[in-house]
Short mmCIF file of C-alpha atoms in Angstrom, two decimals:
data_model
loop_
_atom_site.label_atom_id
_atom_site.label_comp_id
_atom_site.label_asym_id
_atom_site.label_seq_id
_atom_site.Cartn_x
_atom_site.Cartn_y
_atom_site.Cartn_z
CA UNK A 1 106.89 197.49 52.20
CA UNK A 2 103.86 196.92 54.80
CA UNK A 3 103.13 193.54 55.46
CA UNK A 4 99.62 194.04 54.08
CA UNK A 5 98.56 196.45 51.69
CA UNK A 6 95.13 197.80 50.04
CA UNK A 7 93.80 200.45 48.23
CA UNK A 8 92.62 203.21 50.48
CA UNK A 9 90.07 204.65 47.96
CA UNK A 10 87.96 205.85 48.36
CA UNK A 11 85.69 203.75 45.95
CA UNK A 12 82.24 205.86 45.53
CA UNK A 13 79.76 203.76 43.05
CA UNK A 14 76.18 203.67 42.75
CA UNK A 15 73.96 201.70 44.26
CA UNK A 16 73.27 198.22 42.31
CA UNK A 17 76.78 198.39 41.50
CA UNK A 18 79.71 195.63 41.74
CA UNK A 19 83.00 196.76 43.41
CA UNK A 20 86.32 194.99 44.20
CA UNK A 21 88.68 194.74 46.47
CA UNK A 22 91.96 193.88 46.27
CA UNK A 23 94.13 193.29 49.81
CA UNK A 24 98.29 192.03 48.98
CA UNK A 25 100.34 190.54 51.74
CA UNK A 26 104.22 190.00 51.77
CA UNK A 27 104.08 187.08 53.89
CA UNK A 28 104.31 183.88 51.62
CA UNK A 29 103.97 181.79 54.90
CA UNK A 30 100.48 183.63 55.72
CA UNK A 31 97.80 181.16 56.22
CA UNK A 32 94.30 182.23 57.38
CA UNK A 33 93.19 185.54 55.54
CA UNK A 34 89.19 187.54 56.42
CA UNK A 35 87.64 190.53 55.79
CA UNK A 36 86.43 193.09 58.42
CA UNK A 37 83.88 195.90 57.92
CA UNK A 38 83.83 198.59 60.06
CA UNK A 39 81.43 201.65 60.28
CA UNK A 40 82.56 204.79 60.52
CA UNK A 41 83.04 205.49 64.63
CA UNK A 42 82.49 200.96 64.97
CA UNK A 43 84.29 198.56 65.68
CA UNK A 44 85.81 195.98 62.78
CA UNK A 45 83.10 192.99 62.75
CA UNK A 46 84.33 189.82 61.06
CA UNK A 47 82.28 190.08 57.28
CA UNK A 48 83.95 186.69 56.12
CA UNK A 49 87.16 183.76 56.13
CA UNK A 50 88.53 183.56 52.58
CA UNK A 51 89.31 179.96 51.90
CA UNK A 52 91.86 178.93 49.81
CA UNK A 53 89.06 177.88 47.28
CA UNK A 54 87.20 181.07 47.26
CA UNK A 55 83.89 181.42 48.89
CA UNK A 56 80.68 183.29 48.66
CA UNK A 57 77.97 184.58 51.09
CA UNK A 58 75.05 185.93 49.41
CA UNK A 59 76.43 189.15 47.49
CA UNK A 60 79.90 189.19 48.61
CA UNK A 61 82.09 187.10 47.34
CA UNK A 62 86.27 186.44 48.57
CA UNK A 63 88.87 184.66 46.73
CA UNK A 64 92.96 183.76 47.14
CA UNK A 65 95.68 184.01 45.01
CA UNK A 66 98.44 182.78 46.76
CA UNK A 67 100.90 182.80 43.45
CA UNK A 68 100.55 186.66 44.12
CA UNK A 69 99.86 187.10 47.22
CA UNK A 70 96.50 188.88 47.00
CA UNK A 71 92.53 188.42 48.43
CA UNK A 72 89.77 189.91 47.19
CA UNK A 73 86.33 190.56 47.86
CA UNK A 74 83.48 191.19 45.40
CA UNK A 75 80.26 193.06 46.24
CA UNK A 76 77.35 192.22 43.54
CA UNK A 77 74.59 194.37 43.69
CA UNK A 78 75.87 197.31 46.18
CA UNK A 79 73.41 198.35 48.73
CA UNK A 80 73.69 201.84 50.33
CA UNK A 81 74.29 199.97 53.32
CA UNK A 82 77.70 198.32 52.47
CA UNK A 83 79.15 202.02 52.85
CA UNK A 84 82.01 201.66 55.35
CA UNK A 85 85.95 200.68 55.67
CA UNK A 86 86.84 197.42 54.45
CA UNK A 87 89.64 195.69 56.37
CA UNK A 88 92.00 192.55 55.18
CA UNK A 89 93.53 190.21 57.68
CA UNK A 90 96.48 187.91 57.22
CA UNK A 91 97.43 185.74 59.82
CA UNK A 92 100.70 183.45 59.73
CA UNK A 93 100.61 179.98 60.23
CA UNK A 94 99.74 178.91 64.03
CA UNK A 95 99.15 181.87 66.12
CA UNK A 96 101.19 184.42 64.99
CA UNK A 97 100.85 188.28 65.56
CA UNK A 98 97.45 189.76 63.70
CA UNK A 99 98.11 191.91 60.89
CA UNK A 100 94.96 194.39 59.26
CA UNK A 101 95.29 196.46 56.48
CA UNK A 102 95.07 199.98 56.10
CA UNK A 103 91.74 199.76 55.12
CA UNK A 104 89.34 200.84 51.84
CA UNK A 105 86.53 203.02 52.42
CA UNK A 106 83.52 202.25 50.11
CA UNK A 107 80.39 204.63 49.85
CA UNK A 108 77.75 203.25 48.22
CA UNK A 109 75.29 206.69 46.41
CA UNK A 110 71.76 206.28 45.91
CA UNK B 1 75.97 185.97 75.36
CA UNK B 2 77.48 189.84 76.10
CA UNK B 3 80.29 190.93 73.78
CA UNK B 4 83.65 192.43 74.88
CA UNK B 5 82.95 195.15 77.27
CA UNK B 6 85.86 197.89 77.16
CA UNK B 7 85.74 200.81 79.60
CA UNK B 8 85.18 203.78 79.87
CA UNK B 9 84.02 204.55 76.10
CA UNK B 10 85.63 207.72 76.29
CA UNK B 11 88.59 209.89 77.89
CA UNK B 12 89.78 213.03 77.95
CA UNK B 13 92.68 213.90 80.23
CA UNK B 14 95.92 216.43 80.28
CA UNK B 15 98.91 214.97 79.16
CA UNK B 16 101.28 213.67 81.82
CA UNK B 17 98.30 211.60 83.89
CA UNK B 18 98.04 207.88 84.30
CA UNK B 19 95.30 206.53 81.90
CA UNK B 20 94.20 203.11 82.61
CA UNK B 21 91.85 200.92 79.74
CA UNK B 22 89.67 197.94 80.89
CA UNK B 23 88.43 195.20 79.06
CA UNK B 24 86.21 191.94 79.86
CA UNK B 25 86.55 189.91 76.78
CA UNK B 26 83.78 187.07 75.91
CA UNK B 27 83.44 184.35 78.70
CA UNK B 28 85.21 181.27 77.40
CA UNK B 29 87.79 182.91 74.80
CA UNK B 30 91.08 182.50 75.21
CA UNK B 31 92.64 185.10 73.12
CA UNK B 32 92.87 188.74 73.97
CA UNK B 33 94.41 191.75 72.10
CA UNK B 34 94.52 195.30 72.62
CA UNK B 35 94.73 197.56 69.45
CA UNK B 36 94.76 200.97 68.53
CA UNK B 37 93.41 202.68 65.79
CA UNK B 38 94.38 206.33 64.07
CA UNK B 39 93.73 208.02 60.92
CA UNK B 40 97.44 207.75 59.73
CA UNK B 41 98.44 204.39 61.21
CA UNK B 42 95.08 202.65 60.58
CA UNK B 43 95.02 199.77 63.07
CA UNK B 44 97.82 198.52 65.11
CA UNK B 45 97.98 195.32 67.15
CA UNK B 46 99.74 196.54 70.17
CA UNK B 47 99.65 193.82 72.49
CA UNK B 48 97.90 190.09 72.55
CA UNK B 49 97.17 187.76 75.69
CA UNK B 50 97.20 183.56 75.45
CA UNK B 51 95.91 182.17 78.33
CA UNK B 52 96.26 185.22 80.39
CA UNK B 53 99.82 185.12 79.49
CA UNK B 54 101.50 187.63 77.09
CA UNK B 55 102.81 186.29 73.78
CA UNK B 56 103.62 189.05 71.99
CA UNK B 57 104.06 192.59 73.00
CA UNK B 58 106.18 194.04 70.36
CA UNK B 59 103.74 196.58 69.16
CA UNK B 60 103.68 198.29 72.56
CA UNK B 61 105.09 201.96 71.32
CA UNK B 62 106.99 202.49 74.41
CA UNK B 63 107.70 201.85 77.72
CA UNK B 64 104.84 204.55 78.68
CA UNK B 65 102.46 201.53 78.06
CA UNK B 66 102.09 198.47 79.74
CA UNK B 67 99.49 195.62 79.70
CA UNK B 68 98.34 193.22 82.44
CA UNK B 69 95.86 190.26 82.47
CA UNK B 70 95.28 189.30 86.03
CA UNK B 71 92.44 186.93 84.91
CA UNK B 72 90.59 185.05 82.11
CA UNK B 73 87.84 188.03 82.43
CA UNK B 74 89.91 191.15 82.70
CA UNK B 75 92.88 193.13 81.22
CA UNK B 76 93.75 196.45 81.30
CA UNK B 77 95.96 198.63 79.59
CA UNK B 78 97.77 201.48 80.84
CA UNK B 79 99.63 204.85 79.75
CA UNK B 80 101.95 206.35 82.32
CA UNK B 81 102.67 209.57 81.25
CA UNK B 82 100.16 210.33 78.71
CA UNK B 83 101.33 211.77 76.07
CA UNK B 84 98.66 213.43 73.09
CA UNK B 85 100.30 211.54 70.62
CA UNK B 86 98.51 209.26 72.51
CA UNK B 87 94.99 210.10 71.32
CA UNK B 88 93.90 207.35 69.36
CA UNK B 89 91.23 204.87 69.84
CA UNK B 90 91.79 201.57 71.83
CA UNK B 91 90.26 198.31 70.78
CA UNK B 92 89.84 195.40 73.04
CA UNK B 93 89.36 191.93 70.90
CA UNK B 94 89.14 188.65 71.97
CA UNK B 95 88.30 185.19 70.10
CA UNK B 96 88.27 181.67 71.03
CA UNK B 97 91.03 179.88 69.25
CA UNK B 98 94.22 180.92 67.60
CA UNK B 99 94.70 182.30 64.27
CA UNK B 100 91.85 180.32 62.53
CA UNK B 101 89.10 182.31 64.35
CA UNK B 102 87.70 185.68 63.84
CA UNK B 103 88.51 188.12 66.53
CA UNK B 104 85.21 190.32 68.02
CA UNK B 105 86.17 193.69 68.98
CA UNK B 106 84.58 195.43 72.00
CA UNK B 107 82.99 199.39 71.42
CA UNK B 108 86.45 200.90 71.78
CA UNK B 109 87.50 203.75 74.10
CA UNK B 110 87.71 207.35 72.38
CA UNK B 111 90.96 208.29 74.11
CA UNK B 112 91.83 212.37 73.88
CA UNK B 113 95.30 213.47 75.78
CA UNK B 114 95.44 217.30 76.14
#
């Protein structure tokens, strides 16, 4: 089993949509999770932390299960924009070797 | 402030040469990583950099690759023989802190072995 896991898609909605994500890691010990975009031919940028609380910035919003070992991330209101590869990280507790998903692509249709 | 700076963006070359990656990660972080990034393996942390000191190398594929930071502002990393299973692209990241900080990721180099 990978150490993390998502759903490749690809997820194609319409615009003014809401889509999730759903990213499970086998690592109970994992301690800081985030969520990378990347654009197709980009680098991964840093979209946001997920805190053990759940969080929210503007549309998107990430949450922790840590009974199951899953994060999330919820787009509201999908913009045509928010088309690209959506990447989970878990990291283990102090610094610890960096482990990404495989990735879900998202395209966004007008 | 500039971003990580990888060169050369891209890189085509016959299999068997010496390929050498640079990266200048962001002034001031302390963390650097190299990475590469395929269709069927998605992206793989080969290599990461404490200090200018290496802490983990255990997702270096082979002994074909090998990774040196001299200094806090330069690494490179470097495939002797190329091979074009090879062809992949190669991320440079750095970030400030350990694990609690997000990682930014330099351009990449397009890497193509004949």
């Amino acid at each position: 089993r990978k150490e993390v896991e998502q759903d490749p898609g690809p997820f194609n909605v319409p615009e003014g949509a809401t889509v999730a994500f759903n990213c499970t890691y086998s690592n109970s010990a994992s301690q800081s999770f985030f969520w990378y975009r990347q654009d197709c031919r980009k680098e991964p940028k840093l979209l946001m932390s997920v805190y053990s609380s759940g969080n929210e910035d503007g549309r998107f919003t990430a949450q922790l299960n840590r009974a199951s070992q899953y994060i999330s991330l919820l787009i509201r209101d999908s913009k045509l924009s928010d088309s690209a590869t959506y990447l989970c990280v878990a990291l283990k507790t102090s610094y610890d070797k960096v482990i990404f998903g495989p990735g879900t692509s998202l395209s966004v249709i007008p | 402030d500039a971003g990580v700076i990888q060169s050369p963006r891209h890189e085509v070359t016959e299999m068997g040469q010496e390929v050498t990656l640079r990266c200048k990660p962001i002034s001031g972080h302390d963390y650097l990583f190299w990475y590469r990034q395929t269709m069927m393996r998605g992206l793989e942390l080969l290599i990461y950099f404490n200090n200018n000191v290496p802490i983990d190398d255990s997702g270096m594929p082979e002994d074909r690759f090998s990774a040196k930071m001299p200094n806090a502002s330069f690494s490179t990393l470097k495939i002797q023989p190329s091979e074009p299973r090879d062809s992949a692209v190669y991320f440079c990241a750095s970030s400030h802190t350990g694990g609690g900080q997000p990682q930014h990721f330099g351009d990449g180099t397009r890497l193509s072995i004949l």
